[in-house]
Amino acid sequence: MTPESPSTTGTDDPRSGPPPGCPAHNLGPGGLRRLYGPGSEDLDDLYEELREEHGPVAPVLLHDDVPMWVVLGHAENLHMVRTPSQYCRDSRIWNPLLEGMVKPDHPLMPHIAWEPICSYAEGDEHLRLRGAVTGAMSTIDHRGIRRYINRSTQRLVNQFCEQGRADLVGQFAEHLPMAVLCEILGMPEEYSDRLVQATRDMLRGTETAIASHAFVMGALQRLTERRRAEPAADFASQLMSHPARLTDDEVTKHLWVVLMAAYEATANLIANVLRMVLTDPGFRARLNGGQMTVPEAVEQSLWDEPPFSTVFAYYAKQDTELGGQRIRKGDGLLFGIAPGNIDPRVRPDLSAHMQGNRSHLAFGGGPHECPGQDIARGIADVGVDALLMRLPDIRLDCDEDELSWRQSISSRHLVELPVRFEPKPQQDVMAKPGLNQMPQPRPAWQVGTAARTQPQPPPEPAPVAPQPAAAPGPPRGESAWRRLVRWWRGY
């Protein structure tokens, strides 16, 4: 056990921080590092400094100098999320909240405030609510959704393909997940630019975030009321019909949880994958050369740039120890996804590719592991692949160092991803692939370097006497190849 760091739940530490206003190392009370304000612009670097100073678990300060632990180690993060007997997600036991240090207007209150939803529940109540969510997700037609993702991708590309340039964040990555999720939830008619903007505004915590939250909740409440009266084959209806018997309020809140978590994660994931493809020549070469598939590229991005940097939060149910630090009952701990993914004990060489390795922390673990991770993967896999197939000559329209991010404790957003390409015509997104669209079979390959002789036309056939018609036989079926093509394309 390493020497104990000062408790992050007390305020009587004898050591004082720098003089008021001193920007040195962005230190706060007790000499602890702040995760906000000047000096925290690059949290990735800050996490590495904390790792060197404290090890896999470090004491930090949130806004208003509220104390918290941040878990930096891969193994320590997994232990925390997989040990519900020691750690929970119920902020009502958090000491700073009980002691009045966290005010109602705290900037992180939307992440901290407890709600009666599966993400925060425990025991039998967690099993009831989580069972309803996972049960409804098990009914999703993934094959049909993949076709819908492809059509939605083509619709979005149609809006800018003739211009030869686009912003793949604002015009693609932020729209595709919302279009698909509205279809899954059962409210495709609600999908609009306004819904996308309101969702992004709410997640960014702007001055209009409360109004945006009301707009999104209004759409979900209308869906709940509509499906209670007229059930259909969608996620909302399945959530209602589950034996857990969720109330309308519980249904609406869990629709909100699924929409927010899946949208934010998938929008960031798509943007990050596309940025890697456009800025890393080796990455794109492996993708184009077949050494890496789009799903493998998605997994690599989940390691290097997870959609959520940290998750608020886990709370100690008893005095315990984690990463050599003494954790007291009621202490809060940030689930450190981004720093855990680059823990040098599991990734000593960050340039090594993690193909086939899904042990990253991007979707959590334990009882609260993300139940919709396959949906996020599917949207990113199909969407990115369809975009690159449609615009194979796409390239970055600025220097890589001109790209900028909007960073918070919980996530890191790419602001824009400007690209150029040769203008392309629009496509009919509803046209089903027909067998007449298959290319003609290739001629037999010729081995060697000798030049081919020009084929001569065959001689005219000699006239033959007409033969009596053959008796009709059974109709000739499709070839095995054509049947395979129709099955692969979903027809």
Tab-separated table of C-alpha atoms in Angstrom:
chain	number	residue	atom	x	y	z
A	1	MET	CA	0.000	0.000	0.000
A	2	THR	CA	1.356	3.418	-0.946
A	3	PRO	CA	1.312	6.281	1.517
A	4	GLU	CA	-2.205	7.553	2.053
A	5	SER	CA	-3.171	10.757	0.268
A	6	PRO	CA	-5.178	13.379	2.114
A	7	SER	CA	-8.850	12.482	2.323
A	8	THR	CA	-10.928	14.154	-0.343
A	9	THR	CA	-13.942	14.293	1.905
A	10	GLY	CA	-12.573	16.622	4.539
A	11	THR	CA	-11.830	20.329	4.534
A	12	ASP	CA	-9.466	20.560	7.479
A	13	ASP	CA	-6.261	19.507	5.748
A	14	PRO	CA	-3.373	21.341	7.425
A	15	ARG	CA	-1.584	21.962	4.132
A	16	SER	CA	-2.616	25.098	2.326
A	17	GLY	CA	-2.695	25.651	-1.397
A	18	PRO	CA	-1.066	28.453	-3.370
A	19	PRO	CA	-1.985	32.066	-2.625
A	20	PRO	CA	-5.406	33.152	-3.948
A	21	GLY	CA	-5.298	33.741	-7.682
A	22	CYS	CA	-2.003	31.923	-8.174
A	23	PRO	CA	-2.288	29.886	-11.384
A	24	ALA	CA	0.616	27.600	-10.493
A	25	HIS	CA	-0.389	24.063	-11.501
A	26	ASN	CA	-4.048	25.001	-10.941
A	27	LEU	CA	-3.875	23.836	-7.334
A	28	GLY	CA	-6.745	24.162	-4.894
A	29	PRO	CA	-7.258	23.535	-1.180
A	30	GLY	CA	-4.920	20.885	0.176
A	31	GLY	CA	-2.677	21.251	-2.854
A	32	LEU	CA	-5.081	19.161	-4.964
A	33	ARG	CA	-5.300	19.544	-8.731
A	34	ARG	CA	-8.447	21.051	-10.231
A	35	LEU	CA	-10.200	19.432	-13.193
A	36	TYR	CA	-11.606	22.807	-14.209
A	37	GLY	CA	-10.380	26.328	-14.814
A	38	PRO	CA	-6.946	27.528	-15.975
A	39	GLY	CA	-4.440	24.721	-16.180
A	40	SER	CA	-6.998	22.054	-17.054
A	41	GLU	CA	-7.373	22.816	-20.753
A	42	ASP	CA	-5.692	19.519	-21.656
A	43	LEU	CA	-7.113	16.935	-19.295
A	44	ASP	CA	-5.243	14.091	-20.999
A	45	ASP	CA	-1.917	15.603	-19.964
A	46	LEU	CA	-3.292	16.388	-16.521
A	47	TYR	CA	-4.349	12.771	-15.993
A	48	GLU	CA	-0.848	11.574	-16.873
A	49	GLU	CA	0.669	14.022	-14.401
A	50	LEU	CA	-1.725	12.742	-11.743
A	51	ARG	CA	-0.779	9.151	-12.594
A	52	GLU	CA	2.905	9.924	-12.099
A	53	GLU	CA	2.214	11.742	-8.837
A	54	HIS	CA	-0.387	9.492	-7.198
A	55	GLY	CA	-0.572	6.210	-9.115
A	56	PRO	CA	-3.761	4.622	-10.504
A	57	VAL	CA	-6.147	6.546	-8.197
A	58	ALA	CA	-5.697	10.281	-7.615
A	59	PRO	CA	-7.441	12.958	-5.508
A	60	VAL	CA	-8.781	15.936	-7.491
A	61	LEU	CA	-11.215	18.832	-7.226
A	62	LEU	CA	-14.363	19.410	-9.283
A	63	HIS	CA	-16.041	22.787	-9.848
A	64	ASP	CA	-16.429	24.841	-6.647
A	65	ASP	CA	-13.492	22.789	-5.290
A	66	VAL	CA	-15.668	19.777	-4.532
A	67	PRO	CA	-13.360	16.824	-3.695
A	68	MET	CA	-13.403	13.652	-5.772
A	69	TRP	CA	-11.166	10.741	-6.716
A	70	VAL	CA	-10.358	10.004	-10.362
A	71	VAL	CA	-9.570	6.376	-11.194
A	72	LEU	CA	-6.782	6.237	-13.779
A	73	GLY	CA	-5.855	2.556	-13.831
A	74	HIS	CA	-7.458	0.016	-16.147
A	75	ALA	CA	-7.631	-2.748	-13.526
A	76	GLU	CA	-8.797	-0.358	-10.810
A	77	ASN	CA	-11.623	0.948	-12.997
A	78	LEU	CA	-12.780	-2.582	-13.778
A	79	HIS	CA	-12.680	-3.534	-10.104
A	80	MET	CA	-14.779	-0.512	-9.188
A	81	VAL	CA	-17.526	-1.030	-11.768
A	82	ARG	CA	-17.641	-4.797	-11.183
A	83	THR	CA	-17.890	-4.689	-7.384
A	84	PRO	CA	-21.406	-3.488	-6.503
A	85	SER	CA	-20.907	-4.612	-2.906
A	86	GLN	CA	-18.364	-1.796	-2.455
A	87	TYR	CA	-19.330	0.857	-5.023
A	88	CYS	CA	-22.669	2.135	-6.310
A	89	ARG	CA	-23.982	4.971	-8.477
A	90	ASP	CA	-26.340	6.447	-5.877
A	91	SER	CA	-25.132	10.017	-5.259
A	92	ARG	CA	-27.404	10.327	-2.220
A	93	ILE	CA	-24.609	8.801	-0.110
A	94	TRP	CA	-21.941	11.218	-1.419
A	95	ASN	CA	-20.395	13.080	1.518
A	96	PRO	CA	-19.900	16.485	-0.199
A	97	LEU	CA	-23.587	16.438	-1.177
A	98	LEU	CA	-24.671	15.529	2.343
A	99	GLU	CA	-22.393	18.215	3.791
A	100	GLY	CA	-23.829	20.952	1.558
A	101	MET	CA	-20.681	21.466	-0.518
A	102	VAL	CA	-22.543	20.688	-3.757
A	103	LYS	CA	-25.090	23.424	-4.420
A	104	PRO	CA	-28.246	22.880	-6.523
A	105	ASP	CA	-26.787	25.085	-9.263
A	106	HIS	CA	-23.494	23.175	-9.439
A	107	PRO	CA	-22.405	22.949	-13.111
A	108	LEU	CA	-22.179	19.156	-12.903
A	109	MET	CA	-25.497	18.635	-11.123
A	110	PRO	CA	-27.152	17.107	-14.252
A	111	HIS	CA	-24.526	14.353	-14.086
A	112	ILE	CA	-24.688	13.991	-10.309
A	113	ALA	CA	-28.368	14.294	-9.363
A	114	TRP	CA	-29.943	10.941	-8.552
A	115	GLU	CA	-32.876	9.756	-10.678
A	116	PRO	CA	-35.069	6.642	-10.311
A	117	ILE	CA	-33.594	5.048	-13.424
A	118	CYS	CA	-31.641	1.851	-14.030
A	119	SER	CA	-28.350	3.751	-14.329
A	120	TYR	CA	-28.499	4.667	-10.630
A	121	ALA	CA	-30.642	1.900	-9.123
A	122	GLU	CA	-29.392	-1.086	-7.154
A	123	GLY	CA	-30.559	-4.542	-6.161
A	124	ASP	CA	-34.053	-5.683	-7.116
A	125	GLU	CA	-35.024	-2.261	-8.437
A	126	HIS	CA	-32.020	-2.272	-10.747
A	127	LEU	CA	-32.933	-5.750	-11.986
A	128	ARG	CA	-36.510	-4.636	-12.683
A	129	LEU	CA	-35.605	-1.477	-14.609
A	130	ARG	CA	-32.546	-2.864	-16.357
A	131	GLY	CA	-34.481	-5.985	-17.313
A	132	ALA	CA	-37.095	-3.864	-19.069
A	133	VAL	CA	-34.448	-1.955	-21.044
A	134	THR	CA	-32.453	-5.019	-22.094
A	135	GLY	CA	-35.663	-6.928	-22.843
A	136	ALA	CA	-36.862	-4.178	-25.175
A	137	MET	CA	-33.450	-4.021	-26.863
A	138	SER	CA	-33.475	-7.762	-27.489
A	139	THR	CA	-36.454	-7.287	-29.822
A	140	ILE	CA	-34.655	-4.856	-32.147
A	141	ASP	CA	-34.360	-6.163	-35.709
A	142	HIS	CA	-30.647	-5.526	-36.199
A	143	ARG	CA	-30.698	-6.595	-39.842
A	144	GLY	CA	-33.496	-4.156	-40.625
A	145	ILE	CA	-31.798	-1.394	-38.630
A	146	ARG	CA	-28.582	-1.839	-40.608
A	147	ARG	CA	-30.535	-1.269	-43.804
A	148	TYR	CA	-32.080	1.835	-42.230
A	149	ILE	CA	-28.617	3.103	-41.217
A	150	ASN	CA	-27.444	2.727	-44.803
A	151	ARG	CA	-30.482	4.594	-46.190
A	152	SER	CA	-30.076	7.363	-43.611
A	153	THR	CA	-26.409	7.689	-44.541
A	154	GLN	CA	-27.294	8.058	-48.213
A	155	ARG	CA	-29.938	10.690	-47.397
A	156	LEU	CA	-27.414	12.738	-45.440
A	157	VAL	CA	-24.730	12.406	-48.128
A	158	ASN	CA	-27.298	13.477	-50.746
A	159	GLN	CA	-27.562	16.822	-48.971
A	160	PHE	CA	-23.924	17.742	-49.658
A	161	CYS	CA	-22.556	15.322	-52.286
A	162	GLU	CA	-23.063	17.751	-55.183
A	163	GLN	CA	-21.169	20.535	-53.398
A	164	GLY	CA	-17.858	18.696	-53.156
A	165	ARG	CA	-17.289	19.776	-49.572
A	166	ALA	CA	-18.880	19.240	-46.153
A	167	ASP	CA	-18.420	19.352	-42.391
A	168	LEU	CA	-18.679	15.716	-41.334
A	169	VAL	CA	-19.412	16.654	-37.713
A	170	GLY	CA	-22.290	19.095	-38.209
A	171	GLN	CA	-23.671	17.533	-41.389
A	172	PHE	CA	-23.142	13.848	-40.711
A	173	ALA	CA	-21.875	12.594	-37.329
A	174	GLU	CA	-24.369	14.648	-35.317
A	175	HIS	CA	-27.339	13.685	-37.530
A	176	LEU	CA	-26.988	10.000	-38.372
A	177	PRO	CA	-27.332	8.681	-34.780
A	178	MET	CA	-30.414	10.811	-34.126
A	179	ALA	CA	-32.143	9.661	-37.315
A	180	VAL	CA	-31.513	5.999	-36.466
A	181	LEU	CA	-32.415	6.312	-32.779
A	182	CYS	CA	-35.697	8.048	-33.605
A	183	GLU	CA	-36.545	5.090	-35.824
A	184	ILE	CA	-35.574	2.572	-33.143
A	185	LEU	CA	-37.478	4.327	-30.353
A	186	GLY	CA	-40.588	4.695	-32.510
A	187	MET	CA	-40.693	8.401	-33.349
A	188	PRO	CA	-39.194	8.858	-36.833
A	189	GLU	CA	-41.535	11.813	-37.387
A	190	GLU	CA	-39.798	13.697	-34.565
A	191	TYR	CA	-36.376	13.589	-36.246
A	192	SER	CA	-35.395	17.107	-37.310
A	193	ASP	CA	-32.582	19.635	-37.218
A	194	ARG	CA	-34.287	21.165	-34.190
A	195	LEU	CA	-34.147	17.887	-32.241
A	196	VAL	CA	-30.463	17.441	-33.095
A	197	GLN	CA	-29.646	21.011	-32.070
A	198	ALA	CA	-31.622	20.732	-28.823
A	199	THR	CA	-29.870	17.518	-27.877
A	200	ARG	CA	-26.417	18.919	-28.564
A	201	ASP	CA	-27.298	22.130	-26.707
A	202	MET	CA	-28.506	20.184	-23.674
A	203	LEU	CA	-25.376	18.028	-23.563
A	204	ARG	CA	-23.120	21.088	-23.824
A	205	GLY	CA	-24.764	22.723	-20.814
A	206	THR	CA	-25.324	26.122	-22.436
A	207	GLU	CA	-27.552	28.907	-21.134
A	208	THR	CA	-30.447	27.471	-23.144
A	209	ALA	CA	-29.851	23.889	-21.992
A	210	ILE	CA	-32.943	23.863	-19.767
A	211	ALA	CA	-35.220	24.904	-22.643
A	212	SER	CA	-33.561	22.336	-24.910
A	213	HIS	CA	-34.082	19.639	-22.275
A	214	ALA	CA	-37.784	20.534	-22.136
A	215	PHE	CA	-38.016	20.258	-25.933
A	216	VAL	CA	-36.447	16.786	-25.990
A	217	MET	CA	-38.541	15.565	-23.052
A	218	GLY	CA	-41.676	16.860	-24.775
A	219	ALA	CA	-40.954	14.679	-27.806
A	220	LEU	CA	-40.399	11.630	-25.580
A	221	GLN	CA	-43.545	12.272	-23.543
A	222	ARG	CA	-45.601	12.487	-26.739
A	223	LEU	CA	-44.119	9.163	-27.814
A	224	THR	CA	-45.011	7.564	-24.476
A	225	GLU	CA	-48.609	8.803	-24.660
A	226	ARG	CA	-48.965	7.712	-28.269
A	227	ARG	CA	-47.604	4.226	-27.696
A	228	ARG	CA	-49.662	3.714	-24.557
A	229	ALA	CA	-52.754	4.285	-26.722
A	230	GLU	CA	-51.453	2.646	-29.908
A	231	PRO	CA	-48.682	0.062	-29.353
A	232	ALA	CA	-46.403	-0.698	-32.287
A	233	ALA	CA	-43.311	-2.770	-33.087
A	234	ASP	CA	-40.767	-0.357	-31.633
A	235	PHE	CA	-38.571	0.080	-28.566
A	236	ALA	CA	-41.029	2.301	-26.679
A	237	SER	CA	-43.867	-0.206	-27.071
A	238	GLN	CA	-41.660	-3.105	-25.991
A	239	LEU	CA	-40.549	-1.125	-22.950
A	240	MET	CA	-44.194	-0.632	-21.949
A	241	SER	CA	-45.235	-4.223	-22.508
A	242	HIS	CA	-42.379	-5.707	-20.466
A	243	PRO	CA	-43.459	-7.662	-17.345
A	244	ALA	CA	-41.626	-5.052	-15.229
A	245	ARG	CA	-44.717	-2.854	-15.797
A	246	LEU	CA	-42.969	0.505	-16.001
A	247	THR	CA	-45.077	3.595	-15.343
A	248	ASP	CA	-45.373	6.262	-18.027
A	249	ASP	CA	-42.894	8.412	-16.131
A	250	GLU	CA	-40.413	5.526	-15.919
A	251	VAL	CA	-40.863	4.810	-19.618
A	252	THR	CA	-40.205	8.439	-20.573
A	253	LYS	CA	-37.132	8.690	-18.359
A	254	HIS	CA	-35.629	5.494	-19.742
A	255	LEU	CA	-36.307	6.609	-23.295
A	256	TRP	CA	-34.361	9.743	-22.369
A	257	VAL	CA	-31.493	7.680	-20.906
A	258	VAL	CA	-31.240	5.506	-24.024
A	259	LEU	CA	-31.478	8.478	-26.394
A	260	MET	CA	-28.922	10.632	-24.576
A	261	ALA	CA	-26.334	7.937	-23.898
A	262	ALA	CA	-26.551	6.323	-27.337
A	263	TYR	CA	-26.653	9.618	-29.220
A	264	GLU	CA	-23.717	11.253	-27.466
A	265	ALA	CA	-21.553	8.141	-27.627
A	266	THR	CA	-22.313	7.392	-31.279
A	267	ALA	CA	-21.959	10.962	-32.550
A	268	ASN	CA	-18.527	11.240	-30.936
A	269	LEU	CA	-17.539	7.765	-32.108
A	270	ILE	CA	-18.383	8.467	-35.771
A	271	ALA	CA	-16.521	11.785	-35.718
A	272	ASN	CA	-13.461	10.207	-34.107
A	273	VAL	CA	-13.324	7.283	-36.544
A	274	LEU	CA	-13.625	9.592	-39.550
A	275	ARG	CA	-10.916	11.873	-38.186
A	276	MET	CA	-8.570	8.882	-37.773
A	277	VAL	CA	-9.278	7.734	-41.327
A	278	LEU	CA	-8.632	11.211	-42.751
A	279	THR	CA	-5.537	12.159	-40.755
A	280	ASP	CA	-3.610	8.910	-40.255
A	281	PRO	CA	-2.209	7.712	-43.620
A	282	GLY	CA	-1.209	4.345	-42.193
A	283	PHE	CA	-4.627	3.847	-40.678
A	284	ARG	CA	-6.366	4.584	-43.977
A	285	ALA	CA	-3.914	2.427	-45.904
A	286	ARG	CA	-4.668	-0.550	-43.681
A	287	LEU	CA	-8.381	0.095	-44.130
A	288	ASN	CA	-8.155	0.446	-47.910
A	289	GLY	CA	-5.758	-2.460	-48.202
A	290	GLY	CA	-7.982	-4.868	-46.329
A	291	GLN	CA	-5.651	-5.348	-43.363
A	292	MET	CA	-8.298	-3.642	-41.194
A	293	THR	CA	-12.089	-3.592	-41.435
A	294	VAL	CA	-14.347	-0.702	-40.444
A	295	PRO	CA	-15.529	-2.552	-37.288
A	296	GLU	CA	-11.868	-2.990	-36.293
A	297	ALA	CA	-11.288	0.708	-36.946
A	298	VAL	CA	-14.223	1.481	-34.665
A	299	GLU	CA	-12.727	-0.646	-31.882
A	300	GLN	CA	-9.364	1.077	-32.282
A	301	SER	CA	-11.102	4.436	-31.886
A	302	LEU	CA	-12.887	3.191	-28.763
A	303	TRP	CA	-9.445	2.528	-27.291
A	304	ASP	CA	-7.753	5.758	-28.388
A	305	GLU	CA	-10.614	8.269	-28.247
A	306	PRO	CA	-13.545	6.865	-26.254
A	307	PRO	CA	-16.794	8.852	-26.672
A	308	PHE	CA	-16.922	9.527	-22.918
A	309	SER	CA	-13.698	10.496	-21.131
A	310	THR	CA	-15.123	9.887	-17.656
A	311	VAL	CA	-18.476	8.896	-16.189
A	312	PHE	CA	-20.037	10.560	-13.124
A	313	ALA	CA	-19.755	8.816	-10.790
A	314	TYR	CA	-19.368	5.885	-8.414
A	315	TYR	CA	-19.621	6.179	-4.634
A	316	ALA	CA	-18.010	4.088	-1.894
A	317	LYS	CA	-20.570	2.177	0.186
A	318	GLN	CA	-17.972	1.379	2.859
A	319	ASP	CA	-14.391	2.135	3.855
A	320	THR	CA	-12.150	0.360	1.387
A	321	GLU	CA	-8.909	0.602	-0.576
A	322	LEU	CA	-8.388	1.102	-4.296
A	323	GLY	CA	-5.131	1.541	-6.149
A	324	GLY	CA	-3.221	1.943	-2.898
A	325	GLN	CA	-5.463	4.797	-1.723
A	326	ARG	CA	-7.693	4.720	1.330
A	327	ILE	CA	-11.266	5.324	0.147
A	328	ARG	CA	-13.722	6.325	2.852
A	329	LYS	CA	-17.427	5.561	2.902
A	330	GLY	CA	-19.264	8.252	0.950
A	331	ASP	CA	-16.276	9.246	-1.211
A	332	GLY	CA	-16.991	9.851	-4.896
A	333	LEU	CA	-14.928	8.355	-7.720
A	334	LEU	CA	-14.832	9.257	-11.401
A	335	PHE	CA	-14.884	6.263	-13.738
A	336	GLY	CA	-11.814	7.198	-15.806
A	337	ILE	CA	-12.416	5.686	-19.233
A	338	ALA	CA	-9.895	7.688	-21.297
A	339	PRO	CA	-6.989	7.489	-18.813
A	340	GLY	CA	-7.786	3.836	-18.067
A	341	ASN	CA	-7.612	2.968	-21.761
A	342	ILE	CA	-4.020	4.205	-21.982
A	343	ASP	CA	-2.839	2.724	-18.683
A	344	PRO	CA	0.819	1.831	-19.431
A	345	ARG	CA	0.364	-1.456	-17.583
A	346	VAL	CA	-2.035	-2.679	-20.297
A	347	ARG	CA	-0.778	-0.548	-23.223
A	348	PRO	CA	2.960	-0.009	-22.894
A	349	ASP	CA	3.108	0.925	-26.584
A	350	LEU	CA	0.271	3.252	-27.574
A	351	SER	CA	1.222	3.001	-31.260
A	352	ALA	CA	0.433	-0.729	-31.267
A	353	HIS	CA	-2.966	-1.474	-32.778
A	354	MET	CA	-5.547	-3.267	-30.664
A	355	GLN	CA	-7.203	-5.275	-33.437
A	356	GLY	CA	-9.589	-7.879	-32.057
A	357	ASN	CA	-9.238	-6.582	-28.473
A	358	ARG	CA	-12.489	-5.364	-26.908
A	359	SER	CA	-11.269	-5.015	-23.342
A	360	HIS	CA	-11.400	-1.199	-23.462
A	361	LEU	CA	-13.530	0.708	-20.966
A	362	ALA	CA	-15.580	2.689	-23.495
A	363	PHE	CA	-18.877	0.964	-22.650
A	364	GLY	CA	-18.236	0.441	-18.943
A	365	GLY	CA	-18.623	-2.877	-17.208
A	366	GLY	CA	-20.355	-4.696	-14.404
A	367	PRO	CA	-24.077	-4.222	-13.639
A	368	HIS	CA	-24.184	-0.824	-15.374
A	369	GLU	CA	-22.393	-1.792	-18.581
A	370	CYS	CA	-23.933	-0.002	-21.558
A	371	PRO	CA	-26.807	-2.198	-22.834
A	372	GLY	CA	-26.914	-0.453	-26.216
A	373	GLN	CA	-23.282	-0.791	-27.224
A	374	ASP	CA	-24.078	-3.019	-30.208
A	375	ILE	CA	-26.412	-0.332	-31.555
A	376	ALA	CA	-23.661	2.285	-31.293
A	377	ARG	CA	-21.197	-0.029	-32.988
A	378	GLY	CA	-23.687	-0.842	-35.744
A	379	ILE	CA	-24.446	2.805	-36.525
A	380	ALA	CA	-20.735	3.642	-36.672
A	381	ASP	CA	-19.779	0.509	-38.654
A	382	VAL	CA	-22.441	0.850	-41.340
A	383	GLY	CA	-22.454	4.644	-41.463
A	384	VAL	CA	-18.706	5.105	-41.847
A	385	ASP	CA	-18.429	2.255	-44.362
A	386	ALA	CA	-21.304	3.598	-46.485
A	387	LEU	CA	-19.878	7.126	-46.421
A	388	LEU	CA	-16.411	5.995	-47.534
A	389	MET	CA	-17.909	3.821	-50.277
A	390	ARG	CA	-19.956	6.765	-51.538
A	391	LEU	CA	-17.084	9.289	-51.307
A	392	PRO	CA	-13.887	7.236	-51.814
A	393	ASP	CA	-11.771	10.316	-52.634
A	394	ILE	CA	-12.708	12.215	-49.482
A	395	ARG	CA	-9.877	14.192	-47.895
A	396	LEU	CA	-9.368	16.694	-45.077
A	397	ASP	CA	-9.956	20.302	-46.123
A	398	CYS	CA	-7.619	21.903	-43.574
A	399	ASP	CA	-4.347	21.217	-41.817
A	400	GLU	CA	-4.675	18.622	-39.099
A	401	ASP	CA	-3.406	21.047	-36.452
A	402	GLU	CA	-6.300	23.396	-37.305
A	403	LEU	CA	-8.861	20.924	-35.960
A	404	SER	CA	-10.286	21.919	-32.592
A	405	TRP	CA	-12.119	20.200	-29.764
A	406	ARG	CA	-14.599	21.241	-27.130
A	407	GLN	CA	-13.518	19.499	-23.941
A	408	SER	CA	-15.204	18.900	-20.608
A	409	ILE	CA	-14.556	16.487	-17.778
A	410	SER	CA	-17.022	13.990	-19.235
A	411	SER	CA	-16.156	14.090	-22.931
A	412	ARG	CA	-14.141	15.589	-25.752
A	413	HIS	CA	-16.002	16.721	-28.892
A	414	LEU	CA	-14.493	17.403	-32.285
A	415	VAL	CA	-15.949	20.792	-33.278
A	416	GLU	CA	-15.663	20.462	-37.070
A	417	LEU	CA	-14.271	18.037	-39.638
A	418	PRO	CA	-14.125	19.906	-42.983
A	419	VAL	CA	-13.589	17.681	-46.032
A	420	ARG	CA	-13.394	17.933	-49.817
A	421	PHE	CA	-14.156	15.447	-52.572
A	422	GLU	CA	-15.137	15.393	-56.212
A	423	PRO	CA	-18.834	16.323	-56.507
A	424	LYS	CA	-21.073	13.277	-56.794
A	425	PRO	CA	-24.654	12.906	-58.064
A	426	GLN	CA	-27.459	12.172	-55.642
A	427	GLN	CA	-28.703	8.616	-55.259
A	428	ASP	CA	-32.168	7.148	-54.925
A	429	VAL	CA	-32.005	5.935	-51.339
A	430	MET	CA	-35.177	3.840	-51.591
A	431	ALA	CA	-34.198	1.885	-54.692
A	432	LYS	CA	-33.751	-1.761	-53.839
A	433	PRO	CA	-30.656	-3.419	-55.318
A	434	GLY	CA	-31.742	-5.502	-58.285
A	435	LEU	CA	-30.017	-8.435	-59.892
A	436	ASN	CA	-29.629	-6.454	-63.098
A	437	GLN	CA	-27.242	-4.168	-61.216
A	438	MET	CA	-24.689	-6.943	-60.810
A	439	PRO	CA	-21.550	-6.398	-62.910
A	440	GLN	CA	-20.855	-8.726	-65.797
A	441	PRO	CA	-18.620	-11.713	-64.935
A	442	ARG	CA	-14.951	-11.053	-65.507
A	443	PRO	CA	-13.282	-12.827	-68.440
A	444	ALA	CA	-11.019	-15.702	-67.536
A	445	TRP	CA	-7.773	-14.407	-66.049
A	446	GLN	CA	-4.660	-14.934	-68.164
A	447	VAL	CA	-1.519	-16.062	-66.384
A	448	GLY	CA	1.706	-14.797	-67.902
A	449	THR	CA	2.840	-11.709	-69.781
A	450	ALA	CA	2.136	-12.678	-73.376
A	451	ALA	CA	-0.171	-10.320	-75.211
A	452	ARG	CA	-3.641	-11.543	-75.832
A	453	THR	CA	-4.729	-12.119	-79.398
A	454	GLN	CA	-7.765	-10.222	-80.572
A	455	PRO	CA	-10.741	-12.580	-80.372
A	456	GLN	CA	-12.251	-13.404	-83.773
A	457	PRO	CA	-16.001	-13.517	-84.309
A	458	PRO	CA	-17.343	-17.055	-84.564
A	459	PRO	CA	-18.312	-18.348	-88.018
A	460	GLU	CA	-21.916	-18.046	-89.104
A	461	PRO	CA	-23.792	-21.191	-88.038
A	462	ALA	CA	-25.165	-23.429	-90.783
A	463	PRO	CA	-28.959	-23.405	-91.095
A	464	VAL	CA	-30.611	-26.246	-89.256
A	465	ALA	CA	-34.011	-27.762	-89.708
A	466	PRO	CA	-36.501	-26.754	-87.029
A	467	GLN	CA	-36.820	-29.277	-84.216
A	468	PRO	CA	-40.036	-30.149	-82.436
A	469	ALA	CA	-40.560	-28.203	-79.205
A	470	ALA	CA	-39.317	-30.009	-76.128
A	471	ALA	CA	-41.754	-30.956	-73.453
A	472	PRO	CA	-41.928	-28.271	-70.732
A	473	GLY	CA	-39.777	-29.097	-67.696
A	474	PRO	CA	-39.579	-27.670	-64.201
A	475	PRO	CA	-38.665	-23.951	-64.099
A	476	ARG	CA	-35.006	-23.265	-63.690
A	477	GLY	CA	-34.217	-21.782	-60.261
A	478	GLU	CA	-31.829	-18.956	-59.417
A	479	SER	CA	-28.174	-19.768	-59.320
A	480	ALA	CA	-26.575	-20.271	-55.921
A	481	TRP	CA	-24.565	-17.054	-56.455
A	482	ARG	CA	-27.666	-14.937	-57.040
A	483	ARG	CA	-29.431	-16.453	-54.059
A	484	LEU	CA	-26.383	-15.556	-51.938
A	485	VAL	CA	-26.374	-11.974	-53.230
A	486	ARG	CA	-30.083	-11.546	-52.469
A	487	TRP	CA	-29.604	-12.950	-48.943
A	488	TRP	CA	-26.572	-10.720	-48.268
A	489	ARG	CA	-28.482	-7.590	-49.314
A	490	GLY	CA	-31.471	-8.445	-47.156
A	491	TYR	CA	-33.989	-9.510	-49.825
